[in-house]
């Protein structure tokens, strides 16, 4: 079976600064992969390349059968298959929770109002926020907003979910409620690629860990490499992280 | 015989109010037609196409860099040279439209761009098409930001319609000049006209400030 996400020799520079220097990896269906590394190691850029929020200079990216590195890619199709959640939630402040969640299903997938509301109720139940369906984002805590953002992505029935440091703006307690939701998704078999600074969390749910260093994979393996790192760089990194 | 009011005869008052009507009309044209064109200018200014962006920038800079008075002259005296029939009303309407469009376009471009980048990105990631992103996500947020400066600019539109008096457009200032020619009471007549402009503009300024406060509070 072909992988859900595949990077082959991906290069990317911001101006004169190389960020990805020939990155290659794959994510299989149902796999939970944690991308870790220092700030500036290229992990967030790699994640954003999956959803084509960044274009690459060289190399090939294939996501859910879409050739992302192709300039002529149909973004509307790619982005129906890929869900992404950001550090800053990015809920639409002028819309209620329900409207946030049903916006794309209604306009992109042409769902009718009733089935869209049912869908909103379903995904909100998944993140444990059924009672907030009519609230506005500003009435929610950071953790609740992030869970709504996750629900909004799930409503498109993506084949893979991307998480870009989704708990970095939250305090430990709110972090925990968001991580619980992600863990539950992992348990249900969702394919996920996470950029995270939560080493303990990565060690708990990741099937595989990719440690990035200076635009390349420096060390990769099962979650055990977080306990027993082989390279001095990962050793010093988790030494700080855990 | 109806007595005169503030030293102005009833006939002159009637003429002034007819002029006021045209001032309001020109302002409305400037705002509505200028708003329509200005919206296109705002969208062009943030277009992905370098050419469209460039053309819109040239337009805005040309209009902002020339006096409205000169624009009126070009339209009213200049175009007939090439055989266009240009009555004062048409010249004034076109000039007010071009003038307002440039400024409203710039105001609204700023409002669109002040919607955080991450909101555009979030809309993209939900597979929304460009027009859906603009209509459903960006515009509603930009609108809130745009209301106070837009209402504020309406004051500029109202006041600038007086420039049309120089090309013979019979709006309030022009009528005032005529009345002054007949009565030789410049202080009295122009003070009354100033008062009438103030009555048009002050409610707009007041509304602009009020909306600004209200939207700021709602934003917190």
Short mmCIF file of C-alpha atoms in Angstrom, two decimals:
data_model
loop_
_atom_site.label_atom_id
_atom_site.label_comp_id
_atom_site.label_asym_id
_atom_site.label_seq_id
_atom_site.Cartn_x
_atom_site.Cartn_y
_atom_site.Cartn_z
CA UNK A 1 0.00 0.00 0.00
CA UNK A 2 1.35 3.43 -0.88
CA UNK A 3 2.15 5.76 1.98
CA UNK A 4 -0.19 8.64 2.92
CA UNK A 5 2.68 11.13 2.99
CA UNK A 6 5.91 10.72 1.10
CA UNK A 7 8.84 13.17 0.90
CA UNK A 8 11.70 12.43 -1.47
CA UNK A 9 14.83 14.56 -1.44
CA UNK A 10 12.90 17.75 -0.59
CA UNK A 11 14.84 21.01 -0.68
CA UNK A 12 13.53 24.35 0.46
CA UNK A 13 15.21 27.70 1.08
CA UNK A 14 13.89 30.96 2.42
CA UNK A 15 15.95 33.39 0.39
CA UNK A 16 19.54 32.37 0.88
CA UNK A 17 18.79 30.33 4.01
CA UNK A 18 18.37 26.61 3.33
CA UNK A 19 15.70 25.13 5.61
CA UNK A 20 15.20 21.66 4.15
CA UNK A 21 18.29 20.06 2.62
CA UNK A 22 17.07 16.88 0.99
CA UNK A 23 14.43 15.59 3.37
CA UNK A 24 13.01 12.11 2.75
CA UNK A 25 10.47 10.24 4.86
CA UNK A 26 7.14 8.48 4.66
CA UNK A 27 4.06 8.26 6.81
CA UNK A 28 1.98 5.10 6.43
CA UNK A 29 -1.77 4.87 6.88
CA UNK A 30 -2.71 4.81 10.54
CA UNK A 31 0.74 5.84 11.67
CA UNK A 32 1.42 8.57 14.22
CA UNK A 33 4.70 10.31 13.47
CA UNK A 34 6.20 12.99 15.69
CA UNK A 35 8.52 15.56 14.13
CA UNK A 36 10.81 16.95 16.78
CA UNK A 37 13.84 19.18 16.81
CA UNK A 38 15.11 22.58 17.78
CA UNK A 39 13.53 25.79 16.55
CA UNK A 40 14.85 26.37 13.06
CA UNK A 41 15.52 22.70 12.37
CA UNK A 42 12.92 22.77 9.57
CA UNK A 43 10.21 20.65 11.18
CA UNK A 44 7.41 23.20 10.93
CA UNK A 45 8.41 24.03 7.35
CA UNK A 46 8.30 20.33 6.48
CA UNK A 47 4.82 20.07 7.97
CA UNK A 48 3.60 23.14 6.09
CA UNK A 49 4.95 21.68 2.84
CA UNK A 50 2.60 18.70 3.27
CA UNK A 51 -0.43 20.99 2.91
CA UNK A 52 1.39 23.18 0.37
CA UNK A 53 1.42 26.22 2.58
CA UNK A 54 5.02 26.36 1.40
CA UNK A 55 6.25 25.38 -2.04
CA UNK A 56 9.44 23.37 -2.39
CA UNK A 57 12.46 24.19 -4.53
CA UNK A 58 13.37 20.62 -5.41
CA UNK A 59 12.25 17.10 -4.69
CA UNK A 60 8.91 15.32 -4.65
CA UNK A 61 6.08 15.32 -2.14
CA UNK A 62 3.09 13.03 -2.56
CA UNK A 63 0.19 13.27 -0.12
CA UNK A 64 -2.87 11.00 -0.37
CA UNK A 65 -2.06 10.44 -4.03
CA UNK A 66 -1.76 14.17 -4.81
CA UNK A 67 1.56 15.30 -6.23
CA UNK A 68 2.03 18.30 -3.93
CA UNK A 69 5.35 19.33 -5.48
CA UNK A 70 3.63 19.72 -8.88
CA UNK A 71 2.89 23.43 -9.55
CA UNK A 72 -0.40 22.46 -11.22
CA UNK A 73 -1.76 20.56 -8.23
CA UNK A 74 -5.47 20.95 -7.47
CA UNK A 75 -5.23 22.48 -4.02
CA UNK A 76 -8.95 22.17 -3.36
CA UNK A 77 -8.69 18.39 -3.60
CA UNK A 78 -5.48 18.09 -1.61
CA UNK A 79 -6.87 20.18 1.23
CA UNK A 80 -9.99 18.10 1.52
CA UNK A 81 -7.78 15.14 2.31
CA UNK A 82 -5.46 16.95 4.71
CA UNK A 83 -6.48 18.52 8.02
CA UNK A 84 -4.16 20.95 9.75
CA UNK A 85 -4.26 22.51 13.19
CA UNK A 86 -2.07 25.48 14.10
CA UNK A 87 -0.48 26.80 17.25
CA UNK A 88 -2.71 29.89 17.16
CA UNK A 89 -6.02 27.97 16.60
CA UNK A 90 -7.06 30.35 13.81
CA UNK A 91 -10.77 29.98 14.41
CA UNK A 92 -12.86 32.54 12.53
CA UNK A 93 -13.83 35.07 15.23
CA UNK A 94 -16.99 36.29 13.47
CA UNK A 95 -18.53 32.82 13.30
CA UNK A 96 -19.98 30.55 15.97
CA UNK A 97 -18.42 27.19 16.72
CA UNK A 98 -21.01 25.50 14.53
CA UNK A 99 -20.43 27.94 11.67
CA UNK A 100 -16.67 27.51 11.97
CA UNK A 101 -17.06 23.76 11.69
CA UNK A 102 -19.68 23.65 8.96
CA UNK A 103 -18.26 26.40 6.72
CA UNK A 104 -16.10 24.13 4.61
CA UNK A 105 -18.47 21.12 4.57
CA UNK A 106 -21.27 23.39 3.38
CA UNK A 107 -19.36 25.36 0.73
CA UNK A 108 -16.78 22.86 -0.41
CA UNK A 109 -18.69 19.61 0.01
CA UNK A 110 -22.14 21.14 -0.52
CA UNK A 111 -23.64 19.55 2.59
CA UNK A 112 -27.15 20.74 3.45
CA UNK A 113 -27.81 22.66 6.65
CA UNK A 114 -29.25 19.76 8.64
CA UNK A 115 -26.55 17.26 7.82
CA UNK A 116 -23.88 19.90 8.41
CA UNK A 117 -25.27 20.56 11.90
CA UNK A 118 -25.35 16.83 12.60
CA UNK A 119 -21.74 16.67 11.48
CA UNK A 120 -20.83 19.56 13.78
CA UNK A 121 -22.48 17.79 16.69
CA UNK A 122 -20.61 14.61 15.89
CA UNK A 123 -17.13 16.13 15.69
CA UNK A 124 -17.77 18.34 18.73
CA UNK A 125 -18.69 15.23 20.70
CA UNK A 126 -15.37 13.77 19.58
CA UNK A 127 -13.49 16.65 21.17
CA UNK A 128 -15.84 16.80 24.18
CA UNK A 129 -17.38 20.22 23.50
CA UNK A 130 -20.95 19.43 22.45
CA UNK A 131 -22.37 22.13 24.69
CA UNK A 132 -20.33 24.88 22.99
CA UNK A 133 -21.89 24.53 19.55
CA UNK A 134 -23.46 28.00 19.60
CA UNK A 135 -20.61 29.82 21.35
CA UNK A 136 -18.28 32.31 19.68
CA UNK A 137 -14.53 31.61 19.78
CA UNK A 138 -13.85 34.54 22.13
CA UNK A 139 -16.12 32.91 24.72
CA UNK A 140 -13.90 29.82 24.86
CA UNK A 141 -10.63 29.09 26.64
CA UNK A 142 -7.51 28.50 24.58
CA UNK A 143 -7.77 24.78 25.06
CA UNK A 144 -11.41 24.77 24.01
CA UNK A 145 -10.62 26.87 20.94
CA UNK A 146 -7.91 24.45 19.95
CA UNK A 147 -10.29 21.51 20.36
CA UNK A 148 -12.83 23.29 18.15
CA UNK A 149 -10.06 23.82 15.59
CA UNK A 150 -9.39 20.09 15.67
CA UNK A 151 -13.13 19.39 15.28
CA UNK A 152 -13.25 21.83 12.34
CA UNK A 153 -10.52 19.87 10.59
CA UNK A 154 -12.13 16.52 11.38
CA UNK A 155 -15.39 17.70 9.81
CA UNK A 156 -13.73 17.48 6.39
CA UNK A 157 -13.04 13.77 7.02
CA UNK A 158 -9.33 14.13 6.25
CA UNK A 159 -7.13 11.13 5.57
CA UNK A 160 -4.27 12.67 7.50
CA UNK A 161 -4.11 15.25 10.28
CA UNK A 162 -1.22 17.66 10.73
CA UNK A 163 -0.55 19.32 14.06
CA UNK A 164 1.84 22.26 14.18
CA UNK A 165 2.88 22.84 17.81
CA UNK A 166 -0.77 22.93 18.78
CA UNK A 167 -0.18 23.19 22.51
CA UNK A 168 2.63 25.74 22.53
CA UNK A 169 0.28 28.61 23.41
CA UNK A 170 -1.46 26.74 26.24
CA UNK A 171 -0.79 26.28 29.94
CA UNK A 172 -0.13 22.74 31.21
CA UNK A 173 -3.72 22.02 32.19
CA UNK A 174 -5.18 23.18 28.86
CA UNK A 175 -2.36 21.37 27.07
CA UNK A 176 -3.45 18.15 28.70
CA UNK A 177 -7.07 18.44 27.51
CA UNK A 178 -5.92 19.02 23.93
CA UNK A 179 -3.42 16.17 24.05
CA UNK A 180 -6.14 13.84 25.30
CA UNK A 181 -8.17 14.60 22.18
CA UNK A 182 -5.19 13.92 19.94
CA UNK A 183 -4.44 10.71 21.79
CA UNK A 184 -8.01 9.55 21.29
CA UNK A 185 -7.67 10.26 17.55
CA UNK A 186 -4.51 8.19 17.49
CA UNK A 187 -6.32 5.36 19.21
CA UNK A 188 -9.02 5.48 16.53
CA UNK A 189 -6.36 4.98 13.86
CA UNK A 190 -6.11 8.48 12.41
CA UNK A 191 -2.94 9.05 10.41
CA UNK A 192 -1.11 11.93 12.04
CA UNK A 193 2.01 13.98 11.63
CA UNK A 194 2.78 16.17 14.63
CA UNK A 195 5.34 18.84 15.18
CA UNK A 196 5.61 19.02 18.93
CA UNK A 197 7.74 20.19 21.81
CA UNK A 198 5.91 17.88 24.23
CA UNK A 199 8.49 15.12 24.49
CA UNK A 200 6.52 13.16 27.07
CA UNK A 201 3.50 13.26 24.78
CA UNK A 202 5.52 12.14 21.76
CA UNK A 203 6.92 9.31 23.83
CA UNK A 204 3.37 8.32 24.76
CA UNK A 205 1.61 8.25 21.40
CA UNK A 206 4.11 8.35 18.52
CA UNK A 207 4.63 5.17 16.52
CA UNK A 208 7.70 6.77 15.08
CA UNK A 209 9.82 9.78 15.96
CA UNK A 210 11.76 11.87 13.46
CA UNK A 211 14.41 14.09 14.97
CA UNK A 212 15.30 16.89 12.59
CA UNK A 213 18.53 18.82 12.75
CA UNK A 214 19.65 21.52 10.32
CA UNK A 215 17.14 20.62 7.62
CA UNK A 216 17.70 16.89 7.62
CA UNK A 217 16.61 13.82 9.54
CA UNK A 218 19.31 13.32 12.10
CA UNK A 219 17.85 10.35 13.89
CA UNK A 220 14.64 8.40 13.50
CA UNK A 221 13.10 5.33 15.00
CA UNK A 222 10.41 4.14 17.40
CA UNK A 223 9.45 6.28 20.37
CA UNK A 224 12.20 4.47 22.32
CA UNK A 225 14.83 6.74 20.79
CA UNK A 226 13.49 9.45 23.08
CA UNK A 227 14.58 7.33 26.08
CA UNK A 228 17.70 5.96 24.46
CA UNK A 229 18.99 8.42 21.88
CA UNK A 230 21.91 7.33 19.73
CA UNK A 231 23.25 10.64 18.50
CA UNK A 232 24.72 13.27 20.79
CA UNK A 233 22.42 15.91 19.25
CA UNK A 234 19.22 14.03 20.14
CA UNK A 235 20.72 13.19 23.51
CA UNK A 236 21.25 16.86 24.32
CA UNK A 237 17.86 17.75 22.83
CA UNK A 238 15.81 15.32 24.92
CA UNK A 239 18.01 16.12 27.86
CA UNK A 240 16.56 19.60 27.62
CA UNK A 241 13.10 18.44 26.62
CA UNK A 242 12.23 15.79 29.19
CA UNK B 1 -44.76 88.21 2.33
CA UNK B 2 -42.59 85.68 4.07
CA UNK B 3 -39.94 87.40 6.20
CA UNK B 4 -36.30 86.76 5.46
CA UNK B 5 -34.37 84.35 7.67
CA UNK B 6 -30.84 85.26 8.83
CA UNK B 7 -30.98 88.12 6.34
CA UNK B 8 -31.51 85.81 3.38
CA UNK B 9 -34.67 86.09 1.34
CA UNK B 10 -36.97 83.09 0.92
CA UNK B 11 -36.15 82.87 -2.77
CA UNK B 12 -32.44 82.68 -1.97
CA UNK B 13 -33.09 80.10 0.71
CA UNK B 14 -34.96 78.01 -1.84
CA UNK B 15 -32.01 78.26 -4.22
CA UNK B 16 -29.57 77.35 -1.44
CA UNK B 17 -31.58 74.30 -0.50
CA UNK B 18 -31.74 73.24 -4.15
CA UNK B 19 -27.94 73.55 -4.16
CA UNK B 20 -27.79 71.55 -0.95
CA UNK B 21 -29.76 68.83 -2.69
CA UNK B 22 -27.11 68.63 -5.42
CA UNK B 23 -24.36 68.60 -2.82
CA UNK B 24 -26.01 65.59 -1.22
CA UNK B 25 -26.51 64.02 -4.64
CA UNK B 26 -22.85 64.47 -5.62
CA UNK B 27 -21.76 63.09 -2.24
CA UNK B 28 -23.97 60.05 -2.72
CA UNK B 29 -22.58 59.43 -6.20
CA UNK B 30 -19.05 59.88 -4.89
CA UNK B 31 -19.67 57.41 -2.12
CA UNK B 32 -21.70 54.78 -3.99
CA UNK B 33 -19.98 54.78 -7.39
CA UNK B 34 -16.65 55.58 -5.77
CA UNK B 35 -17.23 52.75 -3.31
CA UNK B 36 -17.95 50.31 -6.11
CA UNK B 37 -14.83 51.27 -8.06
CA UNK B 38 -12.88 51.60 -4.81
CA UNK B 39 -13.74 48.03 -3.85
CA UNK B 40 -12.37 46.84 -7.18
CA UNK B 41 -9.27 48.97 -6.54
CA UNK B 42 -8.81 47.41 -3.09
CA UNK B 43 -9.06 43.89 -4.50
CA UNK B 44 -6.69 44.79 -7.34
CA UNK B 45 -4.17 46.21 -4.89
CA UNK B 46 -3.86 42.79 -3.20
CA UNK B 47 -4.13 40.76 -6.40
CA UNK B 48 -1.60 38.00 -7.07
CA UNK B 49 -1.01 39.47 -10.51
CA UNK B 50 1.84 41.95 -10.58
CA UNK B 51 0.28 43.79 -13.54
CA UNK B 52 -3.13 44.29 -11.89
CA UNK B 53 -1.44 45.32 -8.64
CA UNK B 54 0.79 47.75 -10.52
CA UNK B 55 -2.05 49.32 -12.51
CA UNK B 56 -4.10 49.83 -9.35
CA UNK B 57 -1.12 51.40 -7.59
CA UNK B 58 -0.54 53.78 -10.50
CA UNK B 59 -4.21 54.80 -10.44
CA UNK B 60 -4.22 55.43 -6.69
CA UNK B 61 -0.99 57.41 -6.82
CA UNK B 62 -2.15 59.51 -9.78
CA UNK B 63 -5.42 60.49 -8.12
CA UNK B 64 -3.88 61.04 -4.70
CA UNK B 65 -1.09 63.06 -6.26
CA UNK B 66 -3.29 65.52 -8.15
CA UNK B 67 -5.77 68.07 -6.78
CA UNK B 68 -9.44 67.22 -7.26
CA UNK B 69 -9.81 70.67 -8.79
CA UNK B 70 -7.39 69.81 -11.59
CA UNK B 71 -9.15 66.50 -12.16
CA UNK B 72 -12.41 68.40 -12.62
CA UNK B 73 -10.76 70.80 -15.07
CA UNK B 74 -9.31 67.94 -17.09
CA UNK B 75 -12.69 66.27 -17.36
CA UNK B 76 -14.75 69.40 -17.96
CA UNK B 77 -12.47 71.49 -20.17
CA UNK B 78 -10.07 68.84 -21.44
CA UNK B 79 -12.31 66.08 -22.73
CA UNK B 80 -14.57 68.28 -24.94
CA UNK B 81 -11.41 69.09 -26.95
CA UNK B 82 -11.56 65.47 -28.11
CA UNK B 83 -15.22 65.76 -28.96
CA UNK B 84 -16.75 64.41 -25.75
CA UNK B 85 -19.81 66.32 -24.66
CA UNK B 86 -19.25 66.92 -20.96
CA UNK B 87 -21.94 68.74 -18.96
CA UNK B 88 -20.88 69.95 -15.49
CA UNK B 89 -23.00 67.30 -13.75
CA UNK B 90 -21.34 64.44 -15.62
CA UNK B 91 -17.84 65.84 -15.12
CA UNK B 92 -18.49 66.37 -11.41
CA UNK B 93 -19.91 62.85 -10.96
CA UNK B 94 -16.99 61.20 -12.75
CA UNK B 95 -14.44 63.30 -10.87
CA UNK B 96 -16.02 62.53 -7.48
CA UNK B 97 -16.13 58.83 -8.36
CA UNK B 98 -12.48 58.69 -9.43
CA UNK B 99 -11.44 60.71 -6.39
CA UNK B 100 -13.37 58.65 -3.82
CA UNK B 101 -12.42 55.34 -5.44
CA UNK B 102 -8.71 56.00 -4.99
CA UNK B 103 -9.01 56.90 -1.31
CA UNK B 104 -11.64 54.32 -0.39
CA UNK B 105 -9.62 51.70 -2.29
CA UNK B 106 -6.57 52.47 -0.17
CA UNK B 107 -8.55 52.53 3.07
CA UNK B 108 -10.14 49.18 2.29
CA UNK B 109 -6.91 47.60 1.09
CA UNK B 110 -5.47 48.38 4.50
CA UNK B 111 -8.53 46.85 6.19
CA UNK B 112 -8.30 43.66 4.13
CA UNK B 113 -4.61 43.34 4.87
CA UNK B 114 -5.11 43.90 8.56
CA UNK B 115 -7.03 40.63 8.79
CA UNK B 116 -4.25 38.38 10.11
CA UNK B 117 -2.36 36.26 7.59
CA UNK B 118 -3.25 33.19 9.64
CA UNK B 119 -6.95 33.70 8.89
CA UNK B 120 -6.29 33.59 5.15
CA UNK B 121 -4.19 30.48 5.69
CA UNK B 122 -6.83 28.76 7.81
CA UNK B 123 -9.40 29.39 5.07
CA UNK B 124 -7.02 27.98 2.47
CA UNK B 125 -6.46 24.87 4.54
CA UNK B 126 -10.20 24.23 4.68
CA UNK B 127 -10.16 23.94 0.88
CA UNK B 128 -12.14 27.15 0.40
CA UNK B 129 -11.78 28.72 -3.05
CA UNK B 130 -10.28 32.20 -3.25
CA UNK B 131 -13.64 33.93 -3.63
CA UNK B 132 -15.12 31.87 -0.78
CA UNK B 133 -12.18 32.81 1.41
CA UNK B 134 -12.73 36.49 0.62
CA UNK B 135 -16.52 36.43 0.96
CA UNK B 136 -16.89 34.19 4.00
CA UNK B 137 -13.77 34.75 6.05
CA UNK B 138 -11.88 37.92 5.16
CA UNK B 139 -14.59 40.44 4.19
CA UNK B 140 -16.74 40.03 7.31
CA UNK B 141 -13.70 40.70 9.48
CA UNK B 142 -12.39 43.53 7.31
CA UNK B 143 -15.81 45.17 7.31
CA UNK B 144 -15.73 45.76 11.06
CA UNK B 145 -12.35 47.40 10.76
CA UNK B 146 -13.45 49.43 7.73
CA UNK B 147 -16.61 51.07 9.06
CA UNK B 148 -15.11 53.93 11.13
CA UNK B 149 -12.54 55.14 8.56
CA UNK B 150 -15.08 54.79 5.76
CA UNK B 151 -17.69 56.90 7.51
CA UNK B 152 -14.92 59.33 8.36
CA UNK B 153 -13.94 59.62 4.72
CA UNK B 154 -17.55 60.40 3.77
CA UNK B 155 -16.94 63.76 5.45
CA UNK B 156 -14.13 64.42 2.97
CA UNK B 157 -16.42 63.48 0.09
CA UNK B 158 -19.14 65.90 1.22
CA UNK B 159 -16.72 68.78 1.64
CA UNK B 160 -14.93 68.12 -1.63
CA UNK B 161 -18.12 68.31 -3.68
CA UNK B 162 -17.77 72.11 -3.27
CA UNK B 163 -14.89 71.95 -5.75
CA UNK B 164 -17.47 71.18 -8.47
CA UNK B 165 -18.62 74.80 -8.21
CA UNK B 166 -15.64 75.85 -10.35
CA UNK B 167 -16.95 73.94 -13.36
CA UNK B 168 -20.43 75.41 -13.01
CA UNK B 169 -22.08 72.57 -11.17
CA UNK B 170 -25.00 74.19 -9.33
CA UNK B 171 -24.30 72.70 -5.92
CA UNK B 172 -24.43 74.65 -2.68
CA UNK B 173 -21.17 76.58 -2.96
CA UNK B 174 -21.94 77.60 -6.53
CA UNK B 175 -25.41 78.84 -5.55
CA UNK B 176 -23.81 80.71 -2.67
CA UNK B 177 -21.52 82.51 -5.08
CA UNK B 178 -24.50 83.51 -7.22
CA UNK B 179 -26.43 84.82 -4.23
CA UNK B 180 -23.39 86.75 -3.07
CA UNK B 181 -23.06 88.33 -6.52
CA UNK B 182 -26.61 89.58 -6.15
CA UNK B 183 -26.59 90.64 -2.48
CA UNK B 184 -22.94 91.52 -1.69
CA UNK B 185 -23.10 89.94 1.74
CA UNK B 186 -20.16 87.50 1.52
CA UNK B 187 -19.66 87.13 5.27
CA UNK B 188 -23.29 86.33 5.92
CA UNK B 189 -23.85 84.03 2.95
CA UNK B 190 -20.63 82.03 3.25
CA UNK B 191 -21.09 81.64 6.99
CA UNK B 192 -24.54 80.19 6.36
CA UNK B 193 -23.09 77.82 3.77
CA UNK B 194 -20.37 76.78 6.20
CA UNK B 195 -23.12 76.06 8.72
CA UNK B 196 -25.01 73.92 6.23
CA UNK B 197 -21.89 71.88 5.39
CA UNK B 198 -21.31 71.46 9.09
CA UNK B 199 -24.84 70.15 9.52
CA UNK B 200 -24.12 67.54 6.83
CA UNK B 201 -20.68 66.55 8.06
CA UNK B 202 -20.89 66.65 11.83
CA UNK B 203 -23.34 63.74 12.13
CA UNK B 204 -20.96 61.67 9.99
CA UNK B 205 -17.95 62.55 12.17
CA UNK B 206 -19.98 61.80 15.25
CA UNK B 207 -21.12 58.47 13.81
CA UNK B 208 -17.56 57.57 12.85
CA UNK B 209 -16.25 58.20 16.37
CA UNK B 210 -19.16 56.34 17.91
CA UNK B 211 -18.71 53.31 15.65
CA UNK B 212 -15.01 53.27 16.39
CA UNK B 213 -15.66 53.18 20.12
CA UNK B 214 -18.39 50.59 19.77
CA UNK B 215 -16.37 48.23 17.56
CA UNK B 216 -13.36 48.59 19.82
CA UNK B 217 -15.39 47.57 22.81
CA UNK B 218 -16.97 44.67 20.93
CA UNK B 219 -13.52 43.56 19.89
CA UNK B 220 -12.21 43.22 23.42
#
